[in-house]
PDB file of C-alpha atoms in Angstrom:
ATOM      1  CA  MET A   1      93.574 101.372  92.712  1.00  0.00           C
ATOM      2  CA  ARG A   2      93.526  98.153  95.349  1.00  0.00           C
ATOM      3  CA  GLU A   3      96.246  95.836  93.769  1.00  0.00           C
ATOM      4  CA  HIS A   4      97.706  98.325  91.818  1.00  0.00           C
ATOM      5  CA  VAL A   5      97.923 101.838  93.472  1.00  0.00           C
ATOM      6  CA  ARG A   6     100.773 102.195  95.094  1.00  0.00           C
ATOM      7  CA  TRP A   7     102.134 105.603  96.889  1.00  0.00           C
ATOM      8  CA  GLU A   8     106.171 106.706  96.448  1.00  0.00           C
ATOM      9  CA  TYR A   9     106.063 107.036 100.196  1.00  0.00           C
ATOM     10  CA  ASP A  10     106.668 103.508 101.659  1.00  0.00           C
ATOM     11  CA  ASP A  11     105.826 101.465  98.161  1.00  0.00           C
ATOM     12  CA  LEU A  12     102.517 101.604 100.563  1.00  0.00           C
ATOM     13  CA  PRO A  13      99.612 101.045  98.680  1.00  0.00           C
ATOM     14  CA  HIS A  14      96.437 103.906  98.331  1.00  0.00           C
ATOM     15  CA  PHE A  15      94.443 102.387 101.167  1.00  0.00           C
ATOM     16  CA  ASP A  16      96.690 102.148 103.507  1.00  0.00           C
ATOM     17  CA  GLY A  17      97.720 106.276 102.765  1.00  0.00           C
ATOM     18  CA  GLU A  18     100.585 107.881 103.225  1.00  0.00           C
ATOM     19  CA  GLY A  19     102.138 110.586 105.196  1.00  0.00           C
ATOM     20  CA  GLU A  20     100.774 114.251 104.950  1.00  0.00           C
ATOM     21  CA  PRO A  21      97.264 114.534 106.375  1.00  0.00           C
ATOM     22  CA  CYS A  22      96.031 116.748 103.186  1.00  0.00           C
ATOM     23  CA  ILE A  23      96.690 113.457 101.006  1.00  0.00           C
ATOM     24  CA  ASN A  24      95.728 111.135 103.723  1.00  0.00           C
ATOM     25  CA  GLY A  25      92.531 113.042 103.878  1.00  0.00           C
ATOM     26  CA  GLY A  26      91.707 112.382  99.380  1.00  0.00           C
ATOM     27  CA  ALA A  27      92.397 108.717 100.600  1.00  0.00           C
ATOM     28  CA  LEU A  28      90.250 108.284 103.145  1.00  0.00           C
ATOM     29  CA  ALA A  29      87.079 110.073 101.194  1.00  0.00           C
ATOM     30  CA  ASN A  30      88.063 107.389  98.456  1.00  0.00           C
ATOM     31  CA  ALA A  31      88.110 104.648 100.183  1.00  0.00           C
ATOM     32  CA  ALA A  32      85.011 105.880 102.253  1.00  0.00           C
ATOM     33  CA  TYR A  33      83.491 106.338  98.624  1.00  0.00           C
ATOM     34  CA  PHE A  34      85.657 102.105  97.667  1.00  0.00           C
ATOM     35  CA  LYS A  35      84.407 100.646 100.780  1.00  0.00           C
ATOM     36  CA  GLN A  36      87.180  99.585 101.551  1.00  0.00           C
ATOM     37  CA  GLY A  37      88.293 100.240 104.921  1.00  0.00           C
ATOM     38  CA  GLY A  38      90.489 103.090 105.645  1.00  0.00           C
ATOM     39  CA  SER A  39      91.515 102.129 108.948  1.00  0.00           C
ATOM     40  CA  PRO A  40      95.601 102.961 107.995  1.00  0.00           C
ATOM     41  CA  ILE A  41      94.942 105.881 107.180  1.00  0.00           C
ATOM     42  CA  VAL A  42      92.884 107.280 110.011  1.00  0.00           C
ATOM     43  CA  GLN A  43      95.222 105.846 112.915  1.00  0.00           C
ATOM     44  CA  THR A  44      98.180 107.998 110.561  1.00  0.00           C
ATOM     45  CA  ILE A  45      95.627 110.804 109.943  1.00  0.00           C
ATOM     46  CA  LEU A  46      94.903 111.033 114.965  1.00  0.00           C
ATOM     47  CA  ARG A  47      98.957 110.430 115.151  1.00  0.00           C
ATOM     48  CA  GLY A  48      99.266 113.515 113.076  1.00  0.00           C
ATOM     49  CA  GLN A  49      96.638 115.916 114.570  1.00  0.00           C
ATOM     50  CA  LEU A  50      98.639 118.462 116.066  1.00  0.00           C
ATOM     51  CA  ALA A  51      98.053 120.578 119.737  1.00  0.00           C
ATOM     52  CA  ASP A  52      95.481 123.206 118.380  1.00  0.00           C
ATOM     53  CA  GLY A  53      93.320 120.609 116.560  1.00  0.00           C
ATOM     54  CA  GLY A  54      94.558 121.408 113.218  1.00  0.00           C
ATOM     55  CA  TRP A  55      97.190 119.188 111.020  1.00  0.00           C
ATOM     56  CA  ASN A  56     100.005 120.265 108.964  1.00  0.00           C
ATOM     57  CA  CYS A  57     101.787 118.696 105.785  1.00  0.00           C
ATOM     58  CA  TRP A  58     105.244 120.268 106.631  1.00  0.00           C
ATOM     59  CA  ASP A  59     104.635 119.440 110.376  1.00  0.00           C
ATOM     60  CA  ASP A  60     108.374 117.444 111.770  1.00  0.00           C
ATOM     61  CA  ASP A  61     107.719 116.328 115.016  1.00  0.00           C
ATOM     62  CA  GLY A  62     104.311 117.601 115.931  1.00  0.00           C
ATOM     63  CA  THR A  63     104.848 121.000 117.091  1.00  0.00           C
ATOM     64  CA  SER A  64     103.783 122.999 114.338  1.00  0.00           C
ATOM     65  CA  VAL A  65     101.095 125.140 113.630  1.00  0.00           C
ATOM     66  CA  SER A  66      97.855 124.027 111.394  1.00  0.00           C
ATOM     67  CA  SER A  67      97.614 124.648 108.377  1.00  0.00           C
ATOM     68  CA  PHE A  68      93.686 125.512 106.699  1.00  0.00           C
ATOM     69  CA  HIS A  69      94.557 123.576 104.148  1.00  0.00           C
ATOM     70  CA  SER A  70      95.146 120.019 105.442  1.00  0.00           C
ATOM     71  CA  THR A  71      92.468 120.948 108.219  1.00  0.00           C
ATOM     72  CA  ILE A  72      90.610 121.343 105.437  1.00  0.00           C
ATOM     73  CA  CYS A  73      91.342 118.162 103.197  1.00  0.00           C
ATOM     74  CA  VAL A  74      91.642 115.524 106.922  1.00  0.00           C
ATOM     75  CA  LEU A  75      87.616 116.567 108.291  1.00  0.00           C
ATOM     76  CA  GLU A  76      86.726 116.095 104.612  1.00  0.00           C
ATOM     77  CA  GLY A  77      87.418 112.142 104.893  1.00  0.00           C
ATOM     78  CA  LEU A  78      86.299 111.974 108.200  1.00  0.00           C
ATOM     79  CA  PHE A  79      83.489 112.964 107.414  1.00  0.00           C
ATOM     80  CA  ALA A  80      83.489 110.628 105.186  1.00  0.00           C
ATOM     81  CA  TRP A  81      84.623 108.213 106.375  1.00  0.00           C
ATOM     82  CA  GLU A  82      82.261 108.025 109.198  1.00  0.00           C
ATOM     83  CA  LEU A  83      78.984 108.576 107.253  1.00  0.00           C
ATOM     84  CA  ALA A  84      80.241 105.319 105.448  1.00  0.00           C
ATOM     85  CA  THR A  85      81.290 103.195 108.434  1.00  0.00           C
ATOM     86  CA  GLY A  86      79.588 104.700 111.339  1.00  0.00           C
ATOM     87  CA  GLY A  87      83.388 106.097 112.645  1.00  0.00           C
ATOM     88  CA  SER A  88      84.373 105.566 115.869  1.00  0.00           C
ATOM     89  CA  ASP A  89      84.364 108.189 119.247  1.00  0.00           C
ATOM     90  CA  THR A  90      87.490 109.197 118.837  1.00  0.00           C
ATOM     91  CA  THR A  91      87.774 110.400 114.761  1.00  0.00           C
ATOM     92  CA  ALA A  92      84.808 112.095 115.894  1.00  0.00           C
ATOM     93  CA  VAL A  93      86.958 114.026 119.175  1.00  0.00           C
ATOM     94  CA  ALA A  94      89.635 114.314 116.322  1.00  0.00           C
ATOM     95  CA  ARG A  95      86.976 115.827 114.030  1.00  0.00           C
ATOM     96  CA  ARG A  96      85.463 117.911 116.213  1.00  0.00           C
ATOM     97  CA  ARG A  97      89.016 119.281 117.490  1.00  0.00           C
ATOM     98  CA  GLY A  98      89.542 120.178 113.920  1.00  0.00           C
ATOM     99  CA  GLU A  99      86.246 122.126 113.116  1.00  0.00           C
ATOM    100  CA  GLU A 100      87.426 124.241 116.245  1.00  0.00           C
ATOM    101  CA  TYR A 101      90.723 124.795 114.855  1.00  0.00           C
ATOM    102  CA  LEU A 102      88.806 126.770 111.635  1.00  0.00           C
ATOM    103  CA  LEU A 103      85.825 128.184 113.571  1.00  0.00           C
ATOM    104  CA  GLU A 104      88.307 129.800 116.424  1.00  0.00           C
ATOM    105  CA  ARG A 105      89.343 132.092 113.057  1.00  0.00           C
ATOM    106  CA  GLN A 106      85.894 132.356 111.314  1.00  0.00           C
ATOM    107  CA  LEU A 107      87.145 130.324 108.473  1.00  0.00           C
ATOM    108  CA  LEU A 108      90.064 132.478 107.105  1.00  0.00           C
ATOM    109  CA  VAL A 109      91.269 135.218 110.105  1.00  0.00           C
ATOM    110  CA  ARG A 110      94.269 135.348 112.174  1.00  0.00           C
ATOM    111  CA  ARG A 111      93.684 134.115 115.418  1.00  0.00           C
ATOM    112  CA  SER A 112      95.407 136.777 117.503  1.00  0.00           C
ATOM    113  CA  THR A 113      94.890 139.714 115.675  1.00  0.00           C
ATOM    114  CA  GLY A 114      92.160 138.719 113.429  1.00  0.00           C
ATOM    115  CA  THR A 115      93.030 139.733 109.573  1.00  0.00           C
ATOM    116  CA  ILE A 116      92.744 137.144 107.370  1.00  0.00           C
ATOM    117  CA  VAL A 117      95.506 135.368 106.828  1.00  0.00           C
ATOM    118  CA  ASP A 118      95.365 134.693 103.046  1.00  0.00           C
ATOM    119  CA  PRO A 119      93.274 137.291  99.961  1.00  0.00           C
ATOM    120  CA  ARG A 120      92.796 133.352  98.358  1.00  0.00           C
ATOM    121  CA  PHE A 121      90.821 132.256 100.757  1.00  0.00           C
ATOM    122  CA  ALA A 122      88.214 133.988 100.551  1.00  0.00           C
ATOM    123  CA  MET A 123      88.848 133.362  96.127  1.00  0.00           C
ATOM    124  CA  ALA A 124      86.173 130.788  95.216  1.00  0.00           C
ATOM    125  CA  SER A 125      88.284 128.138  93.063  1.00  0.00           C
ATOM    126  CA  PHE A 126      87.357 124.668  91.459  1.00  0.00           C
ATOM    127  CA  PRO A 127      88.544 121.979  91.431  1.00  0.00           C
ATOM    128  CA  THR A 128      90.008 123.031  95.019  1.00  0.00           C
ATOM    129  CA  ARG A 129      92.400 120.146  95.327  1.00  0.00           C
ATOM    130  CA  TRP A 130      93.996 120.593  98.173  1.00  0.00           C
ATOM    131  CA  TYR A 131      93.672 124.236  98.795  1.00  0.00           C
ATOM    132  CA  TYR A 132      91.630 126.012 100.852  1.00  0.00           C
ATOM    133  CA  ASP A 133      89.248 128.497 100.811  1.00  0.00           C
ATOM    134  CA  VAL A 134      85.594 129.997 102.920  1.00  0.00           C
ATOM    135  CA  LEU A 135      83.149 128.058 100.103  1.00  0.00           C
ATOM    136  CA  ARG A 136      85.113 124.864  99.837  1.00  0.00           C
ATOM    137  CA  ALA A 137      84.691 124.842 104.106  1.00  0.00           C
ATOM    138  CA  LEU A 138      81.231 126.135 104.443  1.00  0.00           C
ATOM    139  CA  ASP A 139      80.338 123.690 101.810  1.00  0.00           C
ATOM    140  CA  TYR A 140      81.749 121.208 104.406  1.00  0.00           C
ATOM    141  CA  PHE A 141      80.085 122.551 107.316  1.00  0.00           C
ATOM    142  CA  GLN A 142      76.359 122.457 105.901  1.00  0.00           C
ATOM    143  CA  VAL A 143      76.516 118.862 105.914  1.00  0.00           C
ATOM    144  CA  ALA A 144      78.501 118.485 109.199  1.00  0.00           C
ATOM    145  CA  ARG A 145      77.262 121.544 111.405  1.00  0.00           C
ATOM    146  CA  PRO A 146      74.199 121.558 109.576  1.00  0.00           C
ATOM    147  CA  GLN A 147      72.689 123.419 112.943  1.00  0.00           C
ATOM    148  CA  ARG A 148      75.079 126.657 112.026  1.00  0.00           C
ATOM    149  CA  ASP A 149      77.825 128.092 113.752  1.00  0.00           C
ATOM    150  CA  PRO A 150      77.806 131.995 114.163  1.00  0.00           C
ATOM    151  CA  ARG A 151      81.480 131.438 113.948  1.00  0.00           C
ATOM    152  CA  CYS A 152      80.423 131.059 109.731  1.00  0.00           C
ATOM    153  CA  ALA A 153      79.299 134.658 109.455  1.00  0.00           C
ATOM    154  CA  ARG A 154      82.404 136.608 108.208  1.00  0.00           C
ATOM    155  CA  ALA A 155      82.913 134.016 104.842  1.00  0.00           C
ATOM    156  CA  VAL A 156      79.312 133.504 104.192  1.00  0.00           C
ATOM    157  CA  ASP A 157      78.782 137.652 104.288  1.00  0.00           C
ATOM    158  CA  LEU A 158      81.937 137.654 101.667  1.00  0.00           C
ATOM    159  CA  VAL A 159      80.075 134.442 100.178  1.00  0.00           C
ATOM    160  CA  ARG A 160      77.112 137.014 100.103  1.00  0.00           C
ATOM    161  CA  GLY A 161      79.019 139.478  98.782  1.00  0.00           C
ATOM    162  CA  ALA A 162      80.890 137.534  95.851  1.00  0.00           C
ATOM    163  CA  ARG A 163      77.520 137.313  93.868  1.00  0.00           C
ATOM    164  CA  LEU A 164      77.145 138.961  90.858  1.00  0.00           C
ATOM    165  CA  PRO A 165      74.149 140.712  89.526  1.00  0.00           C
ATOM    166  CA  HIS A 166      72.175 138.399  87.124  1.00  0.00           C
ATOM    167  CA  GLY A 167      72.859 135.582  90.426  1.00  0.00           C
ATOM    168  CA  MET A 168      75.738 133.286  89.416  1.00  0.00           C
ATOM    169  CA  TRP A 169      79.394 133.184  90.961  1.00  0.00           C
ATOM    170  CA  LYS A 170      82.542 133.653  89.250  1.00  0.00           C
ATOM    171  CA  LEU A 171      85.359 131.479  89.245  1.00  0.00           C
ATOM    172  CA  GLU A 172      88.291 133.300  91.107  1.00  0.00           C
ATOM    173  CA  ASN A 173      91.440 131.773  91.449  1.00  0.00           C
ATOM    174  CA  THR A 174      92.519 128.592  89.684  1.00  0.00           C
ATOM    175  CA  HIS A 175      94.992 125.855  91.005  1.00  0.00           C
ATOM    176  CA  GLN A 176      97.854 124.286  88.924  1.00  0.00           C
ATOM    177  CA  GLY A 177      97.703 120.511  88.622  1.00  0.00           C
ATOM    178  CA  PRO A 178      96.894 117.875  86.326  1.00  0.00           C
ATOM    179  CA  THR A 179      92.988 118.763  84.385  1.00  0.00           C
ATOM    180  CA  LEU A 180      92.177 115.690  82.241  1.00  0.00           C
ATOM    181  CA  PHE A 181      89.404 117.663  81.128  1.00  0.00           C
ATOM    182  CA  ASP A 182      87.715 121.094  81.288  1.00  0.00           C
ATOM    183  CA  MET A 183      84.454 121.308  82.922  1.00  0.00           C
ATOM    184  CA  GLU A 184      82.317 123.551  79.974  1.00  0.00           C
ATOM    185  CA  GLY A 185      85.464 125.343  79.219  1.00  0.00           C
ATOM    186  CA  GLU A 186      84.989 127.975  83.123  1.00  0.00           C
ATOM    187  CA  HIS A 187      87.748 130.334  82.868  1.00  0.00           C
ATOM    188  CA  GLU A 188      88.773 132.629  85.825  1.00  0.00           C
ATOM    189  CA  GLY A 189      87.679 135.419  86.306  1.00  0.00           C
ATOM    190  CA  PHE A 190      84.176 134.522  84.371  1.00  0.00           C
ATOM    191  CA  PRO A 191      80.562 133.233  86.088  1.00  0.00           C
ATOM    192  CA  SER A 192      81.335 129.388  87.228  1.00  0.00           C
ATOM    193  CA  ARG A 193      78.663 127.031  87.456  1.00  0.00           C
ATOM    194  CA  TRP A 194      80.647 124.658  90.014  1.00  0.00           C
ATOM    195  CA  VAL A 195      80.987 127.951  92.058  1.00  0.00           C
ATOM    196  CA  THR A 196      77.771 129.173  91.742  1.00  0.00           C
ATOM    197  CA  LEU A 197      76.372 125.276  92.796  1.00  0.00           C
ATOM    198  CA  HIS A 198      78.179 125.678  95.059  1.00  0.00           C
ATOM    199  CA  ALA A 199      77.682 128.674  96.458  1.00  0.00           C
ATOM    200  CA  LEU A 200      73.644 128.310  96.271  1.00  0.00           C
ATOM    201  CA  ARG A 201      73.673 125.345  98.624  1.00  0.00           C
ATOM    202  CA  VAL A 202      75.574 127.167 101.308  1.00  0.00           C
ATOM    203  CA  LEU A 203      73.269 129.926 101.188  1.00  0.00           C
ATOM    204  CA  LYS A 204      70.221 127.726 101.124  1.00  0.00           C
ATOM    205  CA  TRP A 205      71.960 126.127 104.076  1.00  0.00           C
ATOM    206  CA  TRP A 206      72.452 129.701 105.877  1.00  0.00           C
ATOM    207  CA  ASP A 207      69.518 130.803 104.690  1.00  0.00           C
ATOM    208  CA  ALA A 208      67.254 128.053 105.686  1.00  0.00           C
ATOM    209  CA  ALA A 209      65.958 129.544 109.424  1.00  0.00           C
TER     210      ALA A 209
END
């Protein structure tokens, strides 16, 4: 990857990242996993943080409202990078601001009206690709903020309420994209081992107290 993979964006090397924060979040997580540093990606991410604390791949001039999708991708990347390298005070502050963007909206509602931003946010998916849903967000917060935050409660209730009588959860939403192979033939609308794993992990964290 270091020697041969390059982005279409400016022909940059993979571990230098590219222009969109959602993509850079994944690239930074890759850099952390492979112990490749990723400092150029971090700097691009920091420059792209918006005034409300999150990120948006469609922003051109720094004036956009943040996107749930872009923000969770960046948060996962920053957290992985901090675990691998120790991070810095600057990245820790940026990540906390991004977390607050989601928490202030209870992980799925508009701060102005309290209405759900997108009904698909409440639908469990796997693989998530670059898309946001509350189960993905909760799975992030259970490791990034293990002390729990009460603003996650509404999202946890949604996850708990989706449990089937036999104890599993369904795959509720699938996202288009290249799929090298299907994981155990799981299909939308049917019980999913992957969704169940994430949901159980979230509830174990939340109910531990």
